[in-house]
Amino acid sequence: MSTKHQELANFIWSVADLLRGDYKQSEYGRVVLPLTVLRRLDCVLEDTKDAVLAKHAQLAQLGVKNMDPVLRKAAGLSFYNTSEMSFRRLLGDPDHVALNLRAYIGGFSPGAVDVLEKYGFDTQISRLAEAGLLYQVVAKFADIDLHPDAVSNHQMGYVFEELVRRFSEISNETAGEHFTPREVIRLMVDLLLAPDEDDLITPGIVRKVYDPACGTGGMLSEAQDHIEAHNPHATVEVYGQELNGETYAICRSDMMLKGGDPTKIAFGNSFSQDGHDGERFDYMLANPPFGVEWKKVEKFVKDEHARGHAGRFGAGLPRINDGSLLFLQHMISKMKRPEDGGSRLAIVFNGSPLFTGAAGSGESEIRRWILENDLLEGIVALPDQLFYNTGISTYFWILTNRKAQARRRKVVLLDGRDHWTKMRKSLGDKRKMLTDEHIADLTRAYVDALTIADDPEHPQHAKVKVFATTDFGYQRITVERPLRLRFEVTDETVALLAEARAVIKYADREALLAGATSLIGTSAATRAEFAMRLNGLGKLPAAVEKAVWEAFSVSDPEGEVQTDRKGKPLPDTDLRDNENVPLGEDIHDYLKREVLPHVEDAWIDESKTKIGYEIPFTRHFYVYQPPRPLREIDVEIKALETEIRTWLDEVTS
């Protein structure tokens, strides 16, 4: 931001000094941001104010109901105001500032009114009036010249973004919910757009950018600035959707103040109220909330899932307490077809989407669909303590349906966890930041990943790994061992029989238990032999007979192998095991090599085999650290013991 932008932002923010004492510092933005928007709109509409009022009066006299298109044309903008009021006129009646300010706001066109309503600014008008501050604050803003002749749309965008940043940082207990650190956004945008640098300078290009969880719009603004910096003549259309009313208002305000189309910022839940249904985008970015459940929109999501890939969630449904992979599927559904130019997207995740969910689970099936369709281009691991409201490690996933030929069926993993510098002052959980050098190094390493991975001498070689998409797949096999039993009647097994549900309900229960008790001490090594011993119990119902066999059967490694009617061994569920076999390996070869040398009677139940996908990022970059020598640890312990004794002597003396 230039010095001029910074100075203007400082001046606007200085209005907050009036709020000190009546407002918490974290609440300043609730007043400063909407009033900045109001003052900018007031200045922008100044030149056409009289023409709009005259046209409004004329249309009202004619009884025209739908005035909106005509008044927009009169204003020469996508918004207008039909009130006689302005910031200057508000000051002319100090006793009725609240009444007149509300009337002024009510005179705006519907889109602008919606923004101010989402800010909840009416509440602040009452609060300021009760504190005796409303007139002073309005007067301060009336002195700020935000006319387009003095502050261009582009400059105004920078000023507003700076105000939003300050508001978010002093509200850092919730900032991460809607505000992604600017340097993180810059890295994300660079990684997303770097492979397309040559295309972005094409004269007259039009690019559509989308964020389904846009918060205050920082990612959209950064992507737009990046493209326009490469090509000032490019047309960049930004689209977004936001669930939180206040942050939606901030984002939409930003679009208005930059001269963009605020109607492209939708309000509501992207899953259940898709504000851009049917749209397709060139680029998409998102930092969705981590670990947020989707129970409130469960019906909508499951209905979409039931439509298969005709809906947005055909690949699978993650567990109800984390909707991260739903956001990703939602974005994938908005990719342009490859024949229409395709799309690229980047999304911020925590570690959970990499590996949560066993083979066959919703998460695994989503990863499987993404990898089998060759959509995942790369994953970049970021340092921890980089975001305002969480200190955990995070990852960028980068997807595209138009991979370069050299990257097809490949996935790049880039370890950027040691690219950070410590902040001078922590902001919530954010204690680390990325410098311009870190951003440049990581972007270069990502773009050159294939070359770096093939060059052991490259300084970044240990931080870059390239895998085939199938390397993340595995076969989850079920290894069975035969059920081996011996049979005996003891006090304990009779007690088990007495507690069996089928026996409790059995009409001749007492006679059965008496007969069983008479057999205490009876045992047999084989089922056939023991069946003869049980003949004395008489003919039993199937459920009761089953309970008898279950009670008197004892697992024994040396016992008789139990078989079904076809003579096949029955599996012992207590000995059942699961193994993950790499996708390209024959499961029977694996069994011979890894299992049979230890348990020669094992077999694979192929009916239970499932395909799974996971991305064990940290495992691929794990570097063994040998433990410290015991002698060194012993010396350190003795030194500490001496230090403690000295301290105790000083305390007690």
XYZ file of C-alpha atoms in Angstrom:
653
model
C 0.000 0.000 0.000
C 1.358 3.451 -0.921
C 1.922 6.185 1.649
C -1.174 8.046 0.389
C -3.392 5.002 0.892
C -1.877 4.399 4.297
C -2.421 8.010 5.356
C -6.051 7.953 4.267
C -6.653 4.659 6.100
C -4.964 6.129 9.193
C -7.174 9.209 9.044
C -10.364 7.158 8.712
C -9.303 4.848 11.505
C -8.551 7.837 13.743
C -12.312 8.378 13.934
C -12.279 5.376 16.243
C -10.665 7.589 18.897
C -14.132 9.047 19.450
C -15.428 5.579 20.315
C -12.889 4.898 23.033
C -14.615 4.068 26.298
C -18.072 3.497 24.809
C -16.900 0.700 22.495
C -14.427 -2.109 22.919
C -11.481 -1.883 20.573
C -12.648 -5.046 18.816
C -15.985 -3.323 18.060
C -14.565 -0.263 16.273
C -14.991 -1.845 12.864
C -18.767 -2.101 13.347
C -18.901 1.689 13.126
C -15.899 2.591 10.975
C -16.486 0.128 8.122
C -20.167 0.824 7.341
C -19.640 4.587 7.683
C -16.678 4.372 5.288
C -18.964 2.627 2.813
C -21.703 5.226 3.322
C -19.330 8.150 2.886
C -17.813 6.654 -0.270
C -21.252 6.030 -1.780
C -22.269 9.556 -0.791
C -19.263 10.995 -2.632
C -19.644 8.739 -5.676
C -23.315 9.702 -6.087
C -22.702 13.396 -5.556
C -22.339 14.330 -9.241
C -25.613 12.675 -10.315
C -27.602 13.307 -7.132
C -29.791 16.050 -8.578
C -30.487 14.098 -11.779
C -31.540 11.022 -9.790
C -33.833 13.047 -7.513
C -35.438 14.756 -10.502
C -35.959 11.455 -12.322
C -37.356 9.861 -9.170
C -39.865 12.674 -8.706
C -40.899 12.425 -12.360
C -41.405 8.646 -12.209
C -43.330 8.918 -8.933
C -45.665 11.479 -10.496
C -46.264 9.094 -13.414
C -46.971 6.232 -11.019
C -44.107 4.052 -12.306
C -43.550 1.101 -9.965
C -40.297 -0.416 -11.269
C -38.018 2.614 -11.167
C -34.799 0.680 -10.527
C -33.444 0.377 -14.118
C -34.169 4.006 -14.918
C -32.638 5.339 -11.699
C -29.521 3.194 -12.186
C -29.147 4.732 -15.627
C -29.636 8.236 -14.217
C -26.961 7.564 -11.597
C -24.659 5.937 -14.128
C -23.940 3.273 -11.522
C -25.323 0.000 -10.191
C -26.728 1.844 -7.149
C -28.392 5.165 -6.321
C -30.077 7.125 -3.535
C -33.473 8.810 -3.654
C -33.213 10.632 -0.319
C -32.817 14.416 -0.147
C -30.208 13.812 2.526
C -26.419 13.725 2.183
C -23.622 13.709 4.758
C -23.422 17.503 4.618
C -27.167 17.946 5.074
C -27.173 15.544 8.025
C -24.991 18.029 9.900
C -27.523 20.790 9.366
C -29.948 19.244 11.852
C -27.926 18.087 14.911
C -31.047 17.213 16.912
C -32.324 14.682 14.390
C -29.172 13.025 13.065
C -30.357 9.481 13.845
C -33.759 10.015 12.187
C -32.263 11.639 9.105
C -29.437 9.105 8.824
C -31.942 6.251 8.815
C -34.004 8.055 6.167
C -30.843 8.596 4.112
C -29.902 4.910 4.317
C -33.478 3.930 3.414
C -33.165 5.948 0.217
C -30.445 3.695 -1.220
C -31.193 1.118 -3.894
C -31.958 -2.411 -2.591
C -28.449 -3.853 -3.012
C -26.804 -1.080 -0.992
C -29.485 -1.241 1.707
C -28.939 -5.004 1.985
C -25.241 -4.457 2.667
C -25.912 -1.963 5.442
C -28.562 -4.224 6.981
C -26.085 -7.116 7.076
C -23.648 -4.862 8.931
C -26.352 -4.433 11.568
C -25.619 -0.725 11.357
C -29.046 0.342 12.593
C -28.073 -1.016 16.015
C -24.928 1.102 15.952
C -26.913 4.244 15.100
C -28.965 3.750 18.256
C -25.882 2.968 20.319
C -23.980 6.023 19.058
C -26.996 8.272 19.601
C -27.443 7.053 23.188
C -23.752 7.728 23.864
C -24.048 11.237 22.370
C -21.481 10.356 19.702
C -23.519 10.081 16.495
C -23.244 13.699 15.394
C -19.504 13.831 16.120
C -18.791 10.641 14.201
C -20.894 11.687 11.189
C -19.182 15.089 11.215
C -15.759 13.425 11.162
C -16.712 11.320 8.153
C -18.217 14.336 6.387
C -14.727 15.888 6.470
C -13.194 12.916 4.635
C -13.078 13.456 0.874
C -13.697 10.094 -0.794
C -14.858 11.511 -4.151
C -13.610 9.464 -7.150
C -11.652 12.529 -8.333
C -9.644 12.363 -5.111
C -9.620 8.593 -4.507
C -9.915 6.177 -7.428
C -11.824 2.904 -7.154
C -8.534 1.011 -7.032
C -7.169 3.249 -4.293
C -10.437 2.998 -2.363
C -10.190 -0.767 -2.530
C -6.748 -0.669 -0.952
C -7.905 1.729 1.763
C -10.902 -0.416 2.643
C -8.819 -3.597 2.681
C -6.393 -1.935 5.078
C -9.262 -0.978 7.380
C -10.609 -4.547 7.223
C -7.166 -5.919 8.052
C -6.879 -3.717 11.118
C -10.390 -4.598 12.240
C -9.610 -8.303 11.867
C -6.313 -8.133 13.690
C -7.651 -6.344 16.754
C -10.567 -8.801 16.770
C -8.193 -11.753 16.557
C -10.289 -13.958 18.793
C -12.525 -14.545 15.746
C -10.478 -13.103 12.913
C -9.495 -16.432 11.412
C -13.143 -17.215 10.795
C -13.242 -14.701 7.977
C -9.788 -13.247 7.477
C -6.837 -15.107 6.004
C -3.411 -13.471 6.546
C -2.506 -11.465 3.473
C 0.859 -13.128 2.920
C -0.814 -16.541 2.990
C -3.273 -15.378 0.335
C -0.413 -14.062 -1.798
C 1.330 -17.438 -1.705
C -1.915 -19.212 -2.519
C -2.624 -16.930 -5.481
C 0.943 -17.223 -6.758
C 0.832 -21.028 -6.623
C -2.544 -21.032 -8.353
C -1.664 -18.618 -11.144
C 2.083 -19.150 -11.665
C 1.678 -21.936 -14.272
C -0.556 -19.598 -16.316
C 1.682 -16.512 -16.345
C 2.159 -16.611 -20.111
C -1.572 -16.916 -20.769
C -2.449 -14.087 -18.393
C -0.712 -11.482 -20.564
C -2.926 -12.285 -23.565
C -4.630 -9.036 -24.694
C -8.330 -8.791 -23.898
C -8.568 -11.898 -21.707
C -11.569 -12.370 -19.434
C -11.128 -14.432 -16.274
C -13.745 -15.405 -13.694
C -12.589 -15.991 -10.107
C -14.701 -17.585 -7.356
C -14.507 -18.124 -3.595
C -17.390 -20.124 -2.009
C -16.399 -19.067 1.528
C -15.163 -15.588 0.674
C -15.232 -13.941 4.104
C -14.176 -10.335 3.622
C -13.045 -10.995 0.044
C -9.278 -10.927 0.532
C -8.597 -13.880 -1.760
C -10.757 -12.464 -4.534
C -9.027 -9.084 -4.301
C -5.544 -10.593 -4.336
C -6.323 -12.795 -7.348
C -7.790 -9.826 -9.192
C -4.772 -7.644 -8.373
C -2.370 -10.389 -9.465
C -4.011 -10.838 -12.856
C -4.373 -7.098 -13.470
C -0.737 -6.525 -12.471
C 0.287 -8.886 -15.272
C -2.260 -7.506 -17.704
C -3.837 -4.110 -16.938
C -6.244 -4.641 -19.832
C -7.578 -7.958 -18.540
C -11.198 -8.182 -17.410
C -11.432 -9.951 -14.062
C -14.883 -10.859 -12.767
C -14.968 -11.904 -9.125
C -17.697 -14.032 -7.567
C -18.135 -15.097 -3.971
C -20.497 -16.373 -1.333
C -20.456 -15.858 2.413
C -22.610 -17.150 5.256
C -21.706 -14.616 7.958
C -23.786 -11.449 7.524
C -21.165 -8.968 8.682
C -18.317 -10.365 6.623
C -20.646 -10.681 3.607
C -21.369 -6.974 4.012
C -17.652 -6.174 4.162
C -16.909 -8.183 1.017
C -19.829 -6.752 -0.919
C -18.857 -3.243 0.222
C -15.347 -3.816 -1.085
C -16.752 -4.760 -4.488
C -18.950 -1.655 -4.525
C -16.099 0.640 -3.523
C -13.878 -0.752 -6.271
C -16.555 -0.169 -8.883
C -17.147 -3.889 -9.349
C -20.451 -5.716 -9.492
C -21.542 -6.356 -5.890
C -24.400 -8.611 -7.025
C -21.788 -11.296 -7.730
C -21.231 -11.657 -3.981
C -24.021 -13.933 -2.728
C -25.261 -14.349 0.820
C -26.017 -17.731 2.359
C -24.697 -21.259 2.745
C -22.889 -22.458 -0.385
C -24.114 -26.019 0.172
C -27.836 -25.371 0.567
C -28.198 -21.989 -1.175
C -25.745 -22.075 -4.064
C -25.656 -18.425 -5.085
C -23.942 -19.181 -8.386
C -25.753 -22.275 -9.545
C -24.768 -23.202 -13.093
C -21.743 -20.868 -13.201
C -18.266 -22.081 -14.146
C -15.021 -20.336 -13.249
C -11.420 -20.121 -14.460
C -9.925 -19.884 -10.979
C -11.235 -20.738 -7.528
C -9.793 -20.175 -4.055
C -11.119 -20.882 -0.580
C -10.166 -21.055 3.068
C -13.238 -22.836 4.454
C -13.660 -23.228 8.219
C -11.846 -26.268 9.617
C -13.799 -29.069 11.231
C -17.236 -27.444 10.943
C -20.140 -29.891 10.937
C -22.747 -29.821 8.158
C -25.675 -31.232 10.134
C -27.782 -28.102 9.549
C -27.688 -28.668 5.792
C -27.622 -32.478 5.935
C -30.819 -32.909 3.885
C -29.624 -30.639 1.062
C -26.223 -32.320 0.929
C -27.618 -35.861 0.947
C -30.159 -34.960 -1.736
C -27.290 -33.702 -3.916
C -25.276 -36.824 -3.161
C -28.224 -39.018 -4.181
C -28.041 -37.479 -7.662
C -24.586 -38.977 -8.132
C -22.231 -36.925 -10.254
C -25.177 -34.983 -11.641
C -25.068 -33.286 -8.223
C -22.157 -31.632 -6.477
C -21.321 -34.346 -3.956
C -21.345 -37.503 -6.041
C -17.874 -38.656 -4.994
C -18.851 -39.235 -1.369
C -19.881 -37.685 1.918
C -17.381 -36.995 4.701
C -18.254 -37.464 8.347
C -20.877 -35.051 9.626
C -18.451 -33.095 11.829
C -16.170 -31.867 9.036
C -17.443 -30.373 5.789
C -14.028 -29.491 4.323
C -14.209 -32.039 1.507
C -17.745 -30.871 0.680
C -16.320 -27.421 -0.112
C -13.761 -29.041 -2.380
C -16.387 -31.062 -4.253
C -18.554 -27.946 -4.549
C -15.635 -26.115 -6.183
C -14.813 -29.014 -8.498
C -18.429 -28.965 -9.704
C -17.828 -25.407 -10.901
C -14.783 -26.199 -13.008
C -15.004 -25.362 -16.683
C -14.825 -28.361 -18.962
C -11.291 -28.980 -20.295
C -12.485 -28.327 -23.843
C -13.684 -24.899 -22.652
C -10.322 -24.032 -21.130
C -10.569 -25.911 -17.842
C -9.994 -24.502 -14.363
C -7.526 -24.335 -11.502
C -8.429 -24.165 -7.816
C -6.650 -23.882 -4.485
C -8.080 -24.580 -1.045
C -6.716 -24.425 2.510
C -7.137 -27.563 4.624
C -5.858 -28.840 7.924
C -4.302 -32.306 7.998
C -7.563 -34.235 8.371
C -8.615 -34.431 4.675
C -5.245 -36.016 3.842
C -5.868 -39.257 5.684
C -9.068 -39.309 7.766
C -11.369 -42.214 6.910
C -10.523 -45.850 6.196
C -10.927 -47.565 2.829
C -14.513 -47.314 1.663
C -15.326 -44.318 3.874
C -16.693 -41.092 2.437
C -13.371 -39.269 2.804
C -11.396 -42.070 1.183
C -13.866 -42.303 -1.693
C -13.602 -38.553 -2.314
C -9.799 -38.754 -2.406
C -10.062 -41.799 -4.669
C -12.341 -39.985 -7.123
C -10.078 -36.928 -7.208
C -6.920 -38.969 -7.798
C -8.400 -41.460 -10.240
C -9.669 -38.530 -12.296
C -6.208 -36.920 -12.134
C -7.475 -33.659 -10.642
C -4.925 -33.238 -7.830
C -1.867 -31.349 -9.047
C -0.094 -30.752 -5.762
C -0.185 -30.217 -2.002
C 1.944 -27.665 -0.175
C 2.535 -27.991 3.578
C 2.610 -24.666 5.410
C 4.192 -23.744 8.752
C 2.064 -24.013 11.891
C 0.962 -20.882 13.803
C 0.311 -19.072 10.529
C -3.400 -18.320 11.005
C -5.166 -16.112 13.559
C -7.476 -18.664 15.154
C -5.503 -21.899 14.971
C -1.916 -22.929 15.564
C -2.152 -26.250 13.720
C -0.375 -27.151 10.499
C -2.214 -26.360 7.284
C -1.967 -27.370 3.644
C -2.786 -25.930 0.239
C -4.417 -28.405 -2.130
C -4.095 -27.344 -5.767
C -6.360 -29.020 -8.329
C -6.856 -28.636 -12.044
C -8.574 -30.442 -14.895
C -6.045 -29.178 -17.424
C -2.707 -30.500 -16.196
C 0.382 -29.879 -18.277
C 1.419 -33.018 -20.166
C 4.495 -33.563 -17.977
C 2.383 -33.503 -14.802
C -0.365 -35.876 -15.861
C -0.991 -38.787 -13.480
C 1.489 -37.143 -11.069
C 1.103 -35.289 -7.767
C 3.642 -32.858 -6.306
C 4.181 -32.698 -2.545
C 6.072 -29.592 -1.419
C 7.190 -29.256 2.206
C 7.166 -25.573 3.108
C 6.933 -26.028 6.873
C 10.309 -24.433 7.576
C 9.642 -21.349 5.425
C 8.696 -18.780 8.049
C 9.914 -15.969 10.227
C 8.790 -15.149 13.754
C 6.433 -12.200 14.157
C 7.464 -9.383 16.449
C 4.014 -9.462 18.049
C 1.617 -12.392 18.074
C -1.926 -11.924 16.753
C -4.121 -14.551 18.367
C -2.582 -17.896 17.437
C -0.579 -16.322 14.622
C 3.075 -16.212 15.669
C 4.739 -16.857 12.319
C 4.588 -15.160 8.927
C 5.833 -15.635 5.379
C 8.194 -13.104 3.847
C 8.278 -12.102 0.182
C 11.352 -14.311 -0.164
C 9.528 -17.325 1.286
C 6.633 -16.787 -1.125
C 8.962 -16.493 -4.107
C 11.004 -19.572 -3.090
C 7.950 -21.776 -2.561
C 6.305 -20.645 -5.800
C 9.500 -21.307 -7.749
C 9.921 -24.728 -6.124
C 6.333 -25.663 -6.982
C 6.617 -24.578 -10.604
C 9.978 -26.369 -11.009
C 8.993 -29.392 -8.913
C 9.534 -32.039 -11.586
C 13.046 -30.772 -12.315
C 13.931 -30.449 -8.624
C 12.693 -33.974 -7.843
C 15.020 -35.374 -10.517
C 18.066 -33.423 -9.290
C 19.538 -34.763 -6.001
C 21.983 -31.841 -5.961
C 19.274 -29.190 -5.981
C 19.064 -27.323 -2.620
C 15.295 -27.880 -2.489
C 15.440 -31.564 -3.458
C 14.600 -32.843 0.041
C 11.527 -30.605 0.141
C 9.954 -31.742 -3.138
C 8.592 -35.180 -3.962
C 6.642 -36.297 -7.012
C 4.353 -39.334 -6.912
C 2.118 -41.167 -9.317
C -1.561 -40.738 -8.481
C -1.788 -44.482 -7.827
C 0.952 -44.287 -5.171
C -1.639 -43.033 -2.705
C -3.993 -45.947 -3.276
C -4.057 -49.189 -1.344
C -6.069 -52.382 -1.020
C -7.504 -52.952 2.421
C -7.481 -56.742 2.737
C -9.069 -58.843 5.453
C -6.800 -61.640 6.661
C -8.679 -64.525 8.273
C -7.505 -67.434 10.395
C -9.529 -70.576 11.075
C -11.777 -70.879 14.066
C -10.291 -73.578 16.349
C -12.411 -74.848 19.234
C -12.588 -77.426 21.978
C -15.832 -78.162 23.844
C -16.520 -78.437 27.556
C -19.223 -78.029 30.175
C -18.080 -76.223 33.327
C -19.672 -74.039 35.982
C -18.552 -71.012 33.962
C -19.943 -72.205 30.608
C -23.265 -73.172 32.207
C -23.444 -69.657 33.706
C -22.858 -68.222 30.208
C -25.664 -70.374 28.842
C -28.047 -69.167 31.543
C -27.455 -65.530 30.495
C -28.007 -66.107 26.758
C -30.996 -64.143 25.469
C -32.540 -67.105 23.638
C -32.293 -69.230 26.784
C -33.831 -66.551 29.020
C -36.892 -66.527 26.729
C -37.019 -70.351 26.424
C -40.133 -71.925 28.040
C -38.203 -75.018 29.266
C -35.259 -72.982 30.535
C -35.080 -74.651 33.962
C -35.067 -78.163 32.480
C -32.369 -77.152 29.995
C -30.137 -75.697 32.697
C -30.656 -78.727 34.912
C -29.604 -80.996 32.057
C -26.575 -78.816 31.319
C -25.560 -78.802 34.983
C -25.634 -82.604 35.005
C -23.039 -82.544 32.189
C -20.478 -80.446 34.130
C -17.088 -82.077 33.671
C -17.938 -83.279 30.168
C -15.495 -82.285 27.403
C -14.514 -83.280 23.867
C -11.865 -82.383 21.316
C -14.205 -82.550 18.321
C -17.620 -81.149 17.533
C -18.974 -84.555 16.438
C -17.942 -86.181 19.693
C -19.412 -83.376 21.802
C -22.688 -83.483 19.851
C -23.201 -87.017 21.074
C -22.734 -85.846 24.673
C -25.416 -83.200 24.187
C -28.055 -85.631 22.925
C -29.352 -85.874 26.470
C -30.588 -82.272 26.284
C -33.212 -83.325 23.764
C -34.514 -81.547 20.667
C -33.988 -77.773 21.031
C -35.212 -74.731 19.019
C -32.568 -73.462 16.589
C -31.833 -70.255 18.564
C -31.460 -72.163 21.835
C -29.269 -74.828 20.218
C -27.033 -72.094 18.839
C -26.746 -70.555 22.333
C -25.752 -73.986 23.741
C -22.928 -74.410 21.235
C -21.715 -70.825 21.749
C -21.614 -71.300 25.548
C -19.801 -74.641 25.501
C -17.302 -73.801 22.707
C -13.883 -72.615 23.898
C -11.293 -71.032 21.614
C -8.117 -73.103 21.555
C -5.078 -72.611 19.245
C -4.694 -76.405 19.246
C -8.408 -77.110 18.866
C -10.399 -78.551 15.976
C -10.783 -76.365 12.871
C -14.461 -75.530 12.417
C -15.925 -75.674 8.914
C -19.137 -74.711 7.129
C -21.417 -77.167 5.326
C -19.157 -77.083 2.282
C -16.123 -78.000 4.333
C -14.530 -74.535 4.185
C -12.852 -73.280 7.371
C -14.878 -70.785 9.398
C -12.989 -67.598 10.343
C -12.175 -66.725 13.928
C -13.373 -63.123 14.271
C -11.086 -62.564 17.247
C -8.055 -63.351 15.076
C -9.234 -61.304 12.080
C -6.721 -58.722 10.886
C -6.536 -56.047 8.208
C -3.573 -55.120 6.072
C -3.029 -52.278 3.621
C -1.401 -53.475 0.415
C -0.065 -50.954 -2.149
C -2.419 -50.622 -5.078
C -0.064 -52.068 -7.659
C 0.889 -55.164 -5.671
C -0.780 -58.579 -5.919
C -2.524 -59.267 -2.614
C -1.694 -62.990 -2.724
C 2.008 -62.266 -3.215
C 1.774 -59.959 -0.218
C 0.120 -62.704 1.843
C 2.858 -65.211 0.979
C 5.629 -62.774 1.800
C 4.309 -60.924 4.846
C 1.752 -63.179 6.542
C 2.121 -66.906 5.827
C 5.664 -67.200 7.226
C 4.134 -66.248 10.612
C 0.663 -67.840 10.418
C 0.600 -70.557 7.765
C -3.150 -71.220 7.936
C -4.224 -67.624 7.115
C -6.175 -66.640 3.991
C -7.685 -63.506 2.418
C -11.438 -63.013 2.353
C -11.532 -61.301 -1.042
C -15.186 -60.348 -0.649
C -14.108 -57.831 2.007
C -11.266 -56.209 0.021
C -11.705 -52.433 -0.383
C -9.784 -49.801 -2.290
C -8.679 -46.812 -0.216
C -6.710 -43.615 -0.802
C -4.779 -41.521 1.688
C -1.975 -38.982 1.428
C 0.436 -39.510 4.367
C 2.288 -36.234 3.791
C 4.420 -36.151 6.940
C 5.477 -39.782 6.500
C 6.985 -38.972 3.104
C 9.084 -36.159 4.579
C 9.999 -37.822 7.855
C 13.713 -37.632 8.643
C 14.995 -39.946 11.368
C 16.584 -38.088 14.279
C 18.828 -40.393 16.338
C 18.355 -40.088 20.117
C 20.931 -38.146 22.077
C 23.740 -40.253 23.584
C 22.909 -41.526 27.080
C 26.184 -40.129 28.396
C 25.202 -36.622 27.275
C 21.750 -36.919 28.883
C 23.312 -38.238 32.117
C 25.697 -35.274 32.321
C 22.804 -32.863 31.802
C 20.685 -34.544 34.528
C 23.554 -34.362 37.026
C 24.087 -30.679 36.221
C 20.395 -30.010 36.845
C 20.488 -31.940 40.128
C 23.409 -29.796 41.282
C 21.574 -26.634 40.260
C 18.424 -27.695 42.160
C 20.407 -28.574 45.308
C 22.123 -25.185 45.199
C 18.773 -23.448 44.849
C 17.275 -25.415 47.757
C 20.256 -24.562 49.956
C 19.759 -20.869 49.187
C 16.039 -21.059 49.985
C 16.481 -22.881 53.310
C 19.481 -20.889 54.517
